[in-house]
PDB file of C-alpha atoms in Angstrom:
ATOM      1  CA  PRO I1386      13.562 -54.948  16.826  1.00 85.00           C
ATOM      2  CA  VAL I1387      13.691 -58.745  17.109  1.00 89.00           C
ATOM      3  CA  SER I1388      13.482 -60.939  13.943  1.00 90.00           C
ATOM      4  CA  THR I1389      13.310 -64.709  13.524  1.00 92.00           C
ATOM      5  CA  LEU I1390      15.130 -65.979  10.445  1.00 92.00           C
ATOM      6  CA  LEU I1391      15.439 -69.376   8.777  1.00 93.00           C
ATOM      7  CA  ILE I1392      18.780 -69.801   7.055  1.00 92.00           C
ATOM      8  CA  GLN I1393      18.492 -71.462   3.628  1.00 91.00           C
ATOM      9  CA  ARG I1394      22.144 -71.581   2.556  1.00 90.00           C
ATOM     10  CA  GLY I1395      25.500 -70.330   3.780  1.00 92.00           C
ATOM     11  CA  ARG I1396      25.981 -69.360   7.369  1.00 92.00           C
ATOM     12  CA  LEU I1397      25.152 -66.320   9.607  1.00 93.00           C
ATOM     13  CA  SER I1398      27.454 -65.070  12.292  1.00 93.00           C
ATOM     14  CA  VAL I1399      27.316 -62.452  15.023  1.00 94.00           C
ATOM     15  CA  GLY I1400      28.750 -59.268  13.541  1.00 94.00           C
ATOM     16  CA  ASP I1401      27.471 -59.898   9.995  1.00 94.00           C
ATOM     17  CA  ILE I1402      25.732 -57.078   8.163  1.00 94.00           C
ATOM     18  CA  VAL I1403      22.228 -58.273   7.231  1.00 93.00           C
ATOM     19  CA  LEU I1404      19.763 -56.827   4.687  1.00 92.00           C
ATOM     20  CA  ALA I1405      16.095 -57.955   5.225  1.00 91.00           C
ATOM     21  CA  GLY I1406      13.561 -56.281   2.961  1.00 86.00           C
ATOM     22  CA  GLU I1407      13.681 -52.533   3.780  1.00 86.00           C
ATOM     23  CA  GLU I1408      15.580 -53.070   7.047  1.00 90.00           C
ATOM     24  CA  TYR I1409      19.270 -53.605   7.698  1.00 91.00           C
ATOM     25  CA  GLY I1410      21.843 -53.713  10.497  1.00 92.00           C
ATOM     26  CA  LYS I1411      24.667 -55.588  12.183  1.00 93.00           C
ATOM     27  CA  VAL I1412      23.773 -58.812  14.025  1.00 94.00           C
ATOM     28  CA  ARG I1413      24.484 -57.803  17.656  1.00 94.00           C
ATOM     29  CA  ALA I1414      23.157 -61.012  19.201  1.00 94.00           C
ATOM     30  CA  MET I1415      21.817 -64.354  18.003  1.00 95.00           C
ATOM     31  CA  HIS I1416      19.772 -67.018  19.792  1.00 95.00           C
ATOM     32  CA  ASP I1417      18.507 -70.497  18.951  1.00 92.00           C
ATOM     33  CA  HIS I1418      14.987 -71.805  19.485  1.00 89.00           C
ATOM     34  CA  THR I1419      15.666 -72.385  23.203  1.00 90.00           C
ATOM     35  CA  GLY I1420      16.986 -68.851  23.735  1.00 90.00           C
ATOM     36  CA  ALA I1421      20.598 -69.920  24.041  1.00 93.00           C
ATOM     37  CA  ASP I1422      23.304 -67.613  22.614  1.00 93.00           C
ATOM     38  CA  MET I1423      24.776 -68.580  19.261  1.00 93.00           C
ATOM     39  CA  GLU I1424      27.840 -67.263  17.369  1.00 93.00           C
ATOM     40  CA  ILE I1425      27.357 -69.109  14.031  1.00 93.00           C
ATOM     41  CA  ALA I1426      24.351 -70.763  12.420  1.00 93.00           C
ATOM     42  CA  GLY I1427      24.114 -72.826   9.276  1.00 92.00           C
ATOM     43  CA  PRO I1428      21.447 -73.944   6.757  1.00 92.00           C
ATOM     44  CA  SER I1429      17.968 -75.046   7.984  1.00 90.00           C
ATOM     45  CA  VAL I1430      18.616 -73.446  11.428  1.00 90.00           C
ATOM     46  CA  PRO I1431      15.998 -70.946  12.727  1.00 92.00           C
ATOM     47  CA  VAL I1432      17.597 -68.126  14.685  1.00 94.00           C
ATOM     48  CA  GLU I1433      16.431 -64.977  16.489  1.00 94.00           C
ATOM     49  CA  ILE I1434      18.576 -61.919  15.903  1.00 94.00           C
ATOM     50  CA  LEU I1435      18.928 -58.397  17.323  1.00 93.00           C
ATOM     51  CA  GLY I1436      20.372 -55.448  15.487  1.00 92.00           C
ATOM     52  CA  LEU I1437      18.151 -54.571  12.521  1.00 92.00           C
ATOM     53  CA  SER I1438      17.025 -50.996  12.024  1.00 88.00           C
ATOM     54  CA  GLY I1439      13.346 -52.028  12.144  1.00 86.00           C
ATOM     55  CA  VAL I1440      10.988 -54.995  11.965  1.00 85.00           C
ATOM     56  CA  PRO I1441      10.976 -56.579   8.455  1.00 87.00           C
ATOM     57  CA  ASP I1442       7.759 -58.038   7.042  1.00 84.00           C
ATOM     58  CA  ALA I1443       7.111 -61.734   7.487  1.00 84.00           C
ATOM     59  CA  GLY I1444       8.345 -63.551   4.394  1.00 85.00           C
ATOM     60  CA  ASP I1445      10.998 -60.996   3.428  1.00 87.00           C
ATOM     61  CA  LYS I1446      14.223 -62.530   2.107  1.00 89.00           C
ATOM     62  CA  PHE I1447      17.413 -61.669   3.930  1.00 91.00           C
ATOM     63  CA  ARG I1448      21.046 -61.804   2.934  1.00 92.00           C
ATOM     64  CA  VAL I1449      24.462 -60.989   4.331  1.00 94.00           C
ATOM     65  CA  VAL I1450      26.215 -58.075   2.591  1.00 93.00           C
ATOM     66  CA  ALA I1451      29.766 -56.813   2.757  1.00 91.00           C
ATOM     67  CA  THR I1452      29.274 -53.374   4.345  1.00 91.00           C
ATOM     68  CA  GLU I1453      26.611 -51.405   6.181  1.00 89.00           C
ATOM     69  CA  ARG I1454      26.854 -48.721   3.462  1.00 90.00           C
ATOM     70  CA  GLU I1455      25.854 -51.253   0.811  1.00 91.00           C
ATOM     71  CA  ALA I1456      23.007 -52.470   2.993  1.00 90.00           C
ATOM     72  CA  ARG I1457      21.742 -48.921   3.562  1.00 89.00           C
ATOM     73  CA  GLN I1458      21.816 -48.121  -0.176  1.00 90.00           C
ATOM     74  CA  ARG I1459      19.978 -51.283  -1.121  1.00 89.00           C
ATOM     75  CA  ALA I1460      17.365 -50.785   1.552  1.00 87.00           C
ATOM     76  CA  GLY I1461      16.843 -47.171   0.455  1.00 85.00           C
ATOM     77  CA  GLN I1462      16.410 -48.202  -3.215  1.00 86.00           C
ATOM     78  CA  LEU I1463      13.871 -50.839  -2.230  1.00 85.00           C
ATOM     79  CA  SER I1464      11.966 -48.361  -0.046  1.00 80.00           C
ATOM     80  CA  GLN I1465      11.751 -45.843  -2.883  1.00 78.00           C
ATOM     81  CA  ARG I1466      10.535 -48.514  -5.349  1.00 79.00           C
ATOM     82  CA  LEU I1467       7.892 -49.833  -2.937  1.00 74.00           C
ATOM     83  CA  ARG I1468       6.711 -46.319  -2.090  1.00 67.00           C
ATOM     84  CA  ALA I1469       6.287 -45.539  -5.781  1.00 68.00           C
ATOM     85  CA  GLU I1470       4.243 -48.725  -6.197  1.00 67.00           C
ATOM     86  CA  ARG I1471       2.057 -47.883  -3.195  1.00 60.00           C
ATOM     87  CA  LEU I1472       1.376 -44.371  -4.560  1.00 56.00           C
ATOM     88  CA  ALA I1473       0.230 -45.700  -7.931  1.00 56.00           C
ATOM     89  CA  ASN I1474      -3.462 -45.554  -8.743  1.00 49.00           C
ATOM     90  CA  VAL I1475      -4.736 -44.370  -5.359  1.00 45.00           C
ATOM     91  CA  ARG I1476      -7.725 -42.129  -4.795  1.00 46.00           C
ATOM     92  CA  PRO I1477      -8.402 -39.477  -2.079  1.00 45.00           C
ATOM     93  CA  VAL I1478     -10.673 -40.456   0.836  1.00 52.00           C
ATOM     94  CA  SER I1479     -11.503 -39.598   4.439  1.00 55.00           C
ATOM     95  CA  LEU I1480     -13.295 -41.805   6.951  1.00 63.00           C
ATOM     96  CA  ASP I1481     -15.444 -38.936   8.314  1.00 63.00           C
ATOM     97  CA  ASP I1482     -17.023 -38.150   4.975  1.00 63.00           C
ATOM     98  CA  ILE I1483     -17.080 -41.625   3.335  1.00 62.00           C
ATOM     99  CA  PHE I1484     -20.886 -41.883   3.310  1.00 62.00           C
ATOM    100  CA  ALA I1485     -21.321 -38.406   1.802  1.00 63.00           C
ATOM    101  CA  GLN I1486     -18.881 -39.269  -0.983  1.00 62.00           C
ATOM    102  CA  ILE I1487     -20.638 -42.576  -1.636  1.00 58.00           C
ATOM    103  CA  LYS I1488     -23.986 -40.843  -1.929  1.00 59.00           C
ATOM    104  CA  GLU I1489     -22.510 -38.326  -4.370  1.00 61.00           C
ATOM    105  CA  GLY I1490     -20.861 -41.084  -6.386  1.00 58.00           C
ATOM    106  CA  GLU I1491     -17.341 -39.730  -5.743  1.00 58.00           C
ATOM    107  CA  LEU I1492     -15.968 -42.615  -3.701  1.00 57.00           C
ATOM    108  CA  LYS I1493     -15.124 -45.911  -5.336  1.00 63.00           C
ATOM    109  CA  GLU I1494     -12.185 -47.077  -3.222  1.00 69.00           C
ATOM    110  CA  LEU I1495     -11.169 -46.714   0.430  1.00 76.00           C
ATOM    111  CA  ASN I1496      -7.399 -46.974   0.953  1.00 83.00           C
ATOM    112  CA  ILE I1497      -6.121 -48.092   4.349  1.00 89.00           C
ATOM    113  CA  ILE I1498      -2.666 -48.251   5.951  1.00 93.00           C
ATOM    114  CA  ILE I1499      -2.412 -50.686   8.867  1.00 94.00           C
ATOM    115  CA  LYS I1500       0.172 -50.570  11.623  1.00 95.00           C
ATOM    116  CA  GLY I1501       0.182 -52.966  14.594  1.00 93.00           C
ATOM    117  CA  ASP I1502       2.235 -54.157  17.556  1.00 91.00           C
ATOM    118  CA  VAL I1503       2.940 -57.603  16.026  1.00 91.00           C
ATOM    119  CA  GLN I1504       2.771 -59.158  12.593  1.00 91.00           C
ATOM    120  CA  GLY I1505      -0.017 -61.548  13.596  1.00 90.00           C
ATOM    121  CA  SER I1506      -2.334 -58.659  14.615  1.00 90.00           C
ATOM    122  CA  VAL I1507      -1.616 -56.841  11.335  1.00 92.00           C
ATOM    123  CA  GLU I1508      -2.420 -59.932   9.263  1.00 92.00           C
ATOM    124  CA  ALA I1509      -5.609 -60.663  11.235  1.00 91.00           C
ATOM    125  CA  LEU I1510      -6.864 -57.091  10.812  1.00 91.00           C
ATOM    126  CA  THR I1511      -5.950 -57.037   7.123  1.00 91.00           C
ATOM    127  CA  GLU I1512      -7.819 -60.294   6.493  1.00 90.00           C
ATOM    128  CA  SER I1513     -10.888 -59.123   8.478  1.00 88.00           C
ATOM    129  CA  LEU I1514     -11.133 -55.811   6.671  1.00 85.00           C
ATOM    130  CA  ALA I1515     -10.813 -57.626   3.288  1.00 82.00           C
ATOM    131  CA  LYS I1516     -13.993 -59.593   4.166  1.00 82.00           C
ATOM    132  CA  ILE I1517     -16.155 -56.496   4.492  1.00 78.00           C
ATOM    133  CA  ASP I1518     -18.803 -56.903   1.780  1.00 64.00           C
ATOM    134  CA  THR I1519     -19.803 -53.751  -0.087  1.00 62.00           C
ATOM    135  CA  SER I1520     -20.756 -53.436  -3.698  1.00 58.00           C
ATOM    136  CA  GLU I1521     -20.264 -49.632  -3.779  1.00 61.00           C
ATOM    137  CA  VAL I1522     -16.729 -49.206  -2.394  1.00 67.00           C
ATOM    138  CA  ARG I1523     -13.620 -51.383  -2.736  1.00 73.00           C
ATOM    139  CA  LEU I1524     -11.414 -51.545   0.331  1.00 79.00           C
ATOM    140  CA  GLY I1525      -7.700 -51.553  -0.447  1.00 82.00           C
ATOM    141  CA  VAL I1526      -4.896 -52.054   2.057  1.00 88.00           C
ATOM    142  CA  ILE I1527      -2.023 -50.204   0.424  1.00 90.00           C
ATOM    143  CA  HIS I1528       0.564 -50.739   3.189  1.00 93.00           C
ATOM    144  CA  THR I1529       1.026 -52.709   6.409  1.00 93.00           C
ATOM    145  CA  GLY I1530       3.796 -52.704   9.031  1.00 92.00           C
ATOM    146  CA  VAL I1531       4.822 -53.429  12.600  1.00 92.00           C
ATOM    147  CA  GLY I1532       5.660 -50.647  15.027  1.00 91.00           C
ATOM    148  CA  ALA I1533       4.574 -47.112  15.806  1.00 91.00           C
ATOM    149  CA  VAL I1534       3.083 -44.893  13.106  1.00 93.00           C
ATOM    150  CA  ASN I1535       5.990 -42.954  11.664  1.00 92.00           C
ATOM    151  CA  GLU I1536       6.503 -40.015   9.302  1.00 91.00           C
ATOM    152  CA  SER I1537       6.845 -42.298   6.283  1.00 91.00           C
ATOM    153  CA  ASP I1538       3.386 -43.798   6.960  1.00 92.00           C
ATOM    154  CA  VAL I1539       1.880 -40.344   7.254  1.00 90.00           C
ATOM    155  CA  MET I1540       3.528 -39.090   4.033  1.00 89.00           C
ATOM    156  CA  LEU I1541       2.188 -42.119   2.193  1.00 90.00           C
ATOM    157  CA  ALA I1542      -1.265 -41.528   3.646  1.00 88.00           C
ATOM    158  CA  ALA I1543      -1.123 -37.825   2.765  1.00 84.00           C
ATOM    159  CA  ALA I1544      -0.191 -38.609  -0.858  1.00 82.00           C
ATOM    160  CA  SER I1545      -2.888 -41.233  -1.252  1.00 79.00           C
ATOM    161  CA  ARG I1546      -5.405 -39.636   1.201  1.00 73.00           C
ATOM    162  CA  ALA I1547      -5.545 -43.038   2.914  1.00 84.00           C
ATOM    163  CA  ILE I1548      -6.717 -43.718   6.434  1.00 88.00           C
ATOM    164  CA  ILE I1549      -4.193 -45.020   8.970  1.00 92.00           C
ATOM    165  CA  ILE I1550      -5.443 -47.702  11.306  1.00 93.00           C
ATOM    166  CA  ALA I1551      -3.118 -48.181  14.240  1.00 94.00           C
ATOM    167  CA  PHE I1552      -3.762 -51.330  16.331  1.00 93.00           C
ATOM    168  CA  ASN I1553      -2.208 -51.305  19.808  1.00 92.00           C
ATOM    169  CA  VAL I1554       0.426 -48.746  18.705  1.00 92.00           C
ATOM    170  CA  ARG I1555       0.523 -44.952  18.621  1.00 90.00           C
ATOM    171  CA  PRO I1556       1.889 -42.352  16.215  1.00 91.00           C
ATOM    172  CA  ARG I1557       5.311 -41.043  17.106  1.00 90.00           C
ATOM    173  CA  ALA I1558       5.411 -37.371  18.165  1.00 87.00           C
ATOM    174  CA  ASP I1559       6.818 -36.179  14.812  1.00 89.00           C
ATOM    175  CA  ALA I1560       4.347 -38.331  12.880  1.00 91.00           C
ATOM    176  CA  ARG I1561       1.377 -36.958  14.913  1.00 89.00           C
ATOM    177  CA  LEU I1562       2.404 -33.373  14.183  1.00 89.00           C
ATOM    178  CA  LEU I1563       2.791 -34.196  10.467  1.00 87.00           C
ATOM    179  CA  ALA I1564      -0.608 -35.906  10.429  1.00 86.00           C
ATOM    180  CA  GLU I1565      -2.227 -32.805  11.951  1.00 84.00           C
ATOM    181  CA  ARG I1566      -0.512 -30.561   9.426  1.00 82.00           C
ATOM    182  CA  GLU I1567      -1.435 -32.751   6.433  1.00 80.00           C
ATOM    183  CA  GLY I1568      -4.963 -33.599   7.632  1.00 80.00           C
ATOM    184  CA  VAL I1569      -4.240 -37.321   7.686  1.00 85.00           C
ATOM    185  CA  ASP I1570      -6.878 -39.367   9.555  1.00 86.00           C
ATOM    186  CA  VAL I1571      -5.105 -41.634  12.073  1.00 89.00           C
ATOM    187  CA  ARG I1572      -7.417 -44.045  13.946  1.00 89.00           C
ATOM    188  CA  THR I1573      -6.137 -45.962  16.973  1.00 90.00           C
ATOM    189  CA  TYR I1574      -7.729 -49.108  18.326  1.00 91.00           C
ATOM    190  CA  ARG I1575      -7.103 -51.712  21.030  1.00 90.00           C
ATOM    191  CA  VAL I1576      -9.700 -54.199  19.801  1.00 89.00           C
ATOM    192  CA  ILE I1577      -9.799 -55.542  16.258  1.00 89.00           C
ATOM    193  CA  TYR I1578     -13.579 -55.814  16.000  1.00 88.00           C
ATOM    194  CA  ARG I1579     -13.944 -52.165  16.933  1.00 88.00           C
ATOM    195  CA  ALA I1580     -11.792 -51.152  13.940  1.00 88.00           C
ATOM    196  CA  ILE I1581     -13.808 -53.366  11.620  1.00 88.00           C
ATOM    197  CA  GLU I1582     -17.108 -52.079  13.058  1.00 86.00           C
ATOM    198  CA  GLU I1583     -16.152 -48.458  12.568  1.00 84.00           C
ATOM    199  CA  VAL I1584     -15.120 -48.961   8.940  1.00 83.00           C
ATOM    200  CA  GLU I1585     -18.361 -50.862   8.285  1.00 80.00           C
ATOM    201  CA  ASN I1586     -20.477 -48.178   9.911  1.00 77.00           C
ATOM    202  CA  ALA I1587     -18.726 -45.405   7.979  1.00 73.00           C
ATOM    203  CA  LEU I1588     -19.581 -47.167   4.734  1.00 71.00           C
ATOM    204  CA  ILE I1589     -23.267 -47.189   5.586  1.00 66.00           C
ATOM    205  CA  GLY I1590     -23.383 -43.748   7.259  1.00 62.00           C
ATOM    206  CA  MET I1591     -23.939 -44.990  10.776  1.00 51.00           C
ATOM    207  CA  LEU I1592     -20.931 -43.812  12.735  1.00 50.00           C
ATOM    208  CA  ASP I1593     -21.752 -43.286  16.450  1.00 52.00           C
ATOM    209  CA  PRO I1594     -21.148 -39.947  18.210  1.00 55.00           C
ATOM    210  CA  ASP I1595     -17.417 -39.591  18.483  1.00 63.00           C
ATOM    211  CA  VAL I1596     -15.287 -39.515  21.626  1.00 72.00           C
ATOM    212  CA  VAL I1597     -12.400 -37.149  20.866  1.00 78.00           C
ATOM    213  CA  GLU I1598      -9.095 -37.423  22.566  1.00 83.00           C
ATOM    214  CA  ASP I1599      -7.447 -34.125  23.510  1.00 87.00           C
ATOM    215  CA  ALA I1600      -3.683 -34.553  23.946  1.00 90.00           C
ATOM    216  CA  LEU I1601      -2.402 -32.638  26.991  1.00 93.00           C
ATOM    217  CA  GLY I1602       1.273 -33.563  27.058  1.00 94.00           C
ATOM    218  CA  GLU I1603       4.027 -36.146  26.958  1.00 94.00           C
ATOM    219  CA  VAL I1604       6.173 -37.357  29.794  1.00 95.00           C
ATOM    220  CA  GLU I1605       9.465 -39.329  29.790  1.00 95.00           C
ATOM    221  CA  VAL I1606      10.171 -41.800  32.616  1.00 96.00           C
ATOM    222  CA  ARG I1607      13.748 -41.221  33.771  1.00 95.00           C
ATOM    223  CA  ASP I1608      13.829 -43.303  36.930  1.00 94.00           C
ATOM    224  CA  THR I1609      11.601 -45.537  39.050  1.00 94.00           C
ATOM    225  CA  PHE I1610      11.306 -46.095  42.793  1.00 91.00           C
ATOM    226  CA  ARG I1611       9.612 -48.842  44.754  1.00 90.00           C
ATOM    227  CA  SER I1612       7.415 -48.104  47.764  1.00 86.00           C
ATOM    228  CA  SER I1613       5.949 -50.909  49.865  1.00 84.00           C
ATOM    229  CA  ARG I1614       2.894 -48.813  50.544  1.00 84.00           C
ATOM    230  CA  LEU I1615       2.345 -46.981  47.226  1.00 85.00           C
ATOM    231  CA  GLY I1616       3.834 -49.294  44.579  1.00 88.00           C
ATOM    232  CA  THR I1617       6.064 -48.066  41.767  1.00 92.00           C
ATOM    233  CA  ILE I1618       6.753 -44.369  41.599  1.00 93.00           C
ATOM    234  CA  ALA I1619       7.903 -43.032  38.208  1.00 95.00           C
ATOM    235  CA  GLY I1620      10.392 -40.170  38.268  1.00 95.00           C
ATOM    236  CA  CYS I1621       9.398 -38.209  35.181  1.00 95.00           C
ATOM    237  CA  TYR I1622      10.288 -35.214  33.027  1.00 96.00           C
ATOM    238  CA  VAL I1623       7.538 -33.378  31.130  1.00 95.00           C
ATOM    239  CA  THR I1624       8.855 -33.126  27.560  1.00 95.00           C
ATOM    240  CA  GLN I1625       5.799 -31.486  26.016  1.00 93.00           C
ATOM    241  CA  GLY I1626       2.574 -29.787  27.151  1.00 94.00           C
ATOM    242  CA  VAL I1627       1.338 -30.477  30.694  1.00 95.00           C
ATOM    243  CA  ILE I1628       0.458 -33.398  32.955  1.00 95.00           C
ATOM    244  CA  LYS I1629      -2.680 -33.113  35.085  1.00 93.00           C
ATOM    245  CA  ARG I1630      -3.630 -35.184  38.097  1.00 88.00           C
ATOM    246  CA  GLU I1631      -7.159 -35.992  36.847  1.00 84.00           C
ATOM    247  CA  ALA I1632      -6.039 -36.874  33.304  1.00 91.00           C
ATOM    248  CA  LYS I1633      -5.911 -40.244  31.641  1.00 93.00           C
ATOM    249  CA  VAL I1634      -2.558 -41.710  30.619  1.00 95.00           C
ATOM    250  CA  ARG I1635      -1.215 -44.174  28.097  1.00 94.00           C
ATOM    251  CA  VAL I1636       2.143 -45.887  28.772  1.00 95.00           C
ATOM    252  CA  LEU I1637       4.288 -46.626  25.694  1.00 93.00           C
ATOM    253  CA  ARG I1638       7.321 -48.850  25.457  1.00 91.00           C
ATOM    254  CA  ASP I1639       9.171 -48.794  22.132  1.00 86.00           C
ATOM    255  CA  GLY I1640       6.056 -47.253  20.522  1.00 84.00           C
ATOM    256  CA  ALA I1641       3.637 -49.994  21.618  1.00 88.00           C
ATOM    257  CA  ILE I1642       0.923 -49.400  24.185  1.00 90.00           C
ATOM    258  CA  ILE I1643       1.480 -51.494  27.337  1.00 93.00           C
ATOM    259  CA  HIS I1644      -1.147 -49.856  29.587  1.00 94.00           C
ATOM    260  CA  GLU I1645      -3.935 -47.308  29.654  1.00 92.00           C
ATOM    261  CA  GLY I1646      -5.269 -45.922  32.870  1.00 93.00           C
ATOM    262  CA  GLU I1647      -5.372 -42.925  35.213  1.00 92.00           C
ATOM    263  CA  ILE I1648      -2.993 -41.019  37.429  1.00 93.00           C
ATOM    264  CA  ALA I1649      -3.266 -42.058  41.071  1.00 91.00           C
ATOM    265  CA  SER I1650      -0.777 -39.496  42.383  1.00 92.00           C
ATOM    266  CA  LEU I1651       1.129 -36.505  40.984  1.00 94.00           C
ATOM    267  CA  ARG I1652       3.812 -34.775  43.053  1.00 92.00           C
ATOM    268  CA  ARG I1653       6.423 -32.072  42.735  1.00 92.00           C
ATOM    269  CA  PHE I1654       9.162 -32.831  45.218  1.00 86.00           C
ATOM    270  CA  ASP I1655       7.237 -33.513  48.488  1.00 82.00           C
ATOM    271  CA  ASP I1656       4.044 -31.662  47.547  1.00 88.00           C
ATOM    272  CA  ASP I1657       0.942 -32.840  45.761  1.00 90.00           C
ATOM    273  CA  ALA I1658       0.398 -31.074  42.431  1.00 92.00           C
ATOM    274  CA  LYS I1659      -2.638 -30.527  40.314  1.00 92.00           C
ATOM    275  CA  GLU I1660      -0.514 -30.163  37.158  1.00 92.00           C
ATOM    276  CA  VAL I1661       3.083 -29.957  36.085  1.00 94.00           C
ATOM    277  CA  ALA I1662       4.138 -28.008  33.012  1.00 94.00           C
ATOM    278  CA  GLU I1663       6.693 -28.683  30.261  1.00 94.00           C
ATOM    279  CA  GLY I1664      10.314 -28.634  31.370  1.00 94.00           C
ATOM    280  CA  PHE I1665       9.713 -29.691  34.956  1.00 95.00           C
ATOM    281  CA  GLU I1666      10.230 -32.917  36.788  1.00 95.00           C
ATOM    282  CA  CYS I1667       7.561 -34.775  38.769  1.00 95.00           C
ATOM    283  CA  GLY I1668       6.689 -38.057  40.461  1.00 94.00           C
ATOM    284  CA  VAL I1669       3.859 -40.112  39.018  1.00 95.00           C
ATOM    285  CA  ILE I1670       1.985 -43.124  40.328  1.00 93.00           C
ATOM    286  CA  ILE I1671      -0.312 -44.756  37.764  1.00 94.00           C
ATOM    287  CA  ALA I1672      -3.394 -46.451  39.212  1.00 91.00           C
ATOM    288  CA  ASP I1673      -3.233 -50.252  39.208  1.00 90.00           C
ATOM    289  CA  PHE I1674       0.009 -50.414  37.267  1.00 93.00           C
ATOM    290  CA  ASN I1675       3.474 -51.108  38.704  1.00 91.00           C
ATOM    291  CA  ASP I1676       5.390 -52.209  35.630  1.00 93.00           C
ATOM    292  CA  VAL I1677       6.521 -48.738  34.492  1.00 93.00           C
ATOM    293  CA  LYS I1678      10.219 -48.714  33.547  1.00 93.00           C
ATOM    294  CA  GLU I1679      12.956 -46.180  32.829  1.00 94.00           C
ATOM    295  CA  GLY I1680      12.700 -45.076  29.179  1.00 93.00           C
ATOM    296  CA  ASP I1681       8.941 -45.503  28.935  1.00 95.00           C
ATOM    297  CA  ALA I1682       6.881 -42.658  27.449  1.00 94.00           C
ATOM    298  CA  ILE I1683       3.585 -41.539  28.999  1.00 95.00           C
ATOM    299  CA  GLU I1684       0.949 -39.795  26.920  1.00 94.00           C
ATOM    300  CA  VAL I1685      -1.419 -37.586  28.921  1.00 95.00           C
ATOM    301  CA  TYR I1686      -4.894 -36.902  27.524  1.00 94.00           C
ATOM    302  CA  GLU I1687      -8.485 -36.051  28.199  1.00 91.00           C
ATOM    303  CA  LEU I1688     -11.649 -37.421  26.483  1.00 87.00           C
ATOM    304  CA  ARG I1689     -14.655 -35.418  25.411  1.00 83.00           C
ATOM    305  CA  GLU I1690     -17.756 -36.331  23.360  1.00 72.00           C
ATOM    306  CA  VAL I1691     -18.298 -34.570  20.048  1.00 69.00           C
ATOM    307  CA  ALA I1692     -21.363 -35.001  17.933  1.00 53.00           C
ATOM    308  CA  ARG I1693     -20.738 -36.286  14.381  1.00 50.00           C
ATOM    309  CA  THR I1694     -21.192 -33.867  11.498  1.00 45.00           C
ATOM    310  CA  ALA I1695     -24.095 -33.870   9.067  1.00 37.00           C
ATOM    311  CA  THR I1696     -22.073 -35.926   6.555  1.00 37.00           C
ATOM    312  CA  ARG I1697     -23.726 -38.986   8.128  1.00 35.00           C
ATOM    313  CA  SER I1698     -27.238 -37.797   7.366  1.00 34.00           C
ATOM    314  CA  GLY I1699     -29.343 -39.805   4.972  1.00 36.00           C
ATOM    315  CA  SER I1700     -28.436 -43.212   6.429  1.00 33.00           C
TER     316      SER I1700
END
């Protein structure tokens, strides 16, 4: 996580323990506006720091505290208080049966949780959804954040029966399993207008036939090799499920989507392979993409069309 801070009083030094909203950590590195390293910064100086446990919200106050234990306790207390506030006065809802609930007079409010790759995207999506004009249902954004969808987001959504909208990020593996278990609706998008359009269409009962994503497996990139003829070859380990040669893939770096495409080549040792199962290593070349790096995660999936249910009838 990288955070830009503006110091108001006192000074900030590399090694200080910082508390910023619900996040905390030791300042491991500090840079000025030109990217140059800094050791100490004073009032009115904007700095970029590394070392926080996560990305704080824009506008959060930050302070230097004596110990990491104190920072952890304060962050935990704030998280509990904010979670209690978010859970207050929320109503159950599901995007797939919004129109049916509207027709029956059961739905008065649609609660949404928004996660995105950067704060600007989250704010733009929040503002756009707030402009949706409907006299029958009030849209309420009960939580926003930067980064991959995590277990905390899913638990909040489960308690409030909110919809999670993930823009250019994906659920973490544990969060996806929890969402499936709790029946939480997680919607992922790469284009803002598509998210807005789908919410609007759900409100008037006009959702298009759905394209369902079937997850096949997850792969961890453990090494990369350059070939003048083939491009970048990713040396991978299948951590879950299976990887198939004809499948589609999504490359994640620190939880954010950096590429979506298809597998150009899949090999086991020197042989071509149609698929590689969990627990085995393989070599992968992704079509038209050479920026894969060690530590990246690759989600493998297939798409299939599924007709919407009758809850949309009557539109």
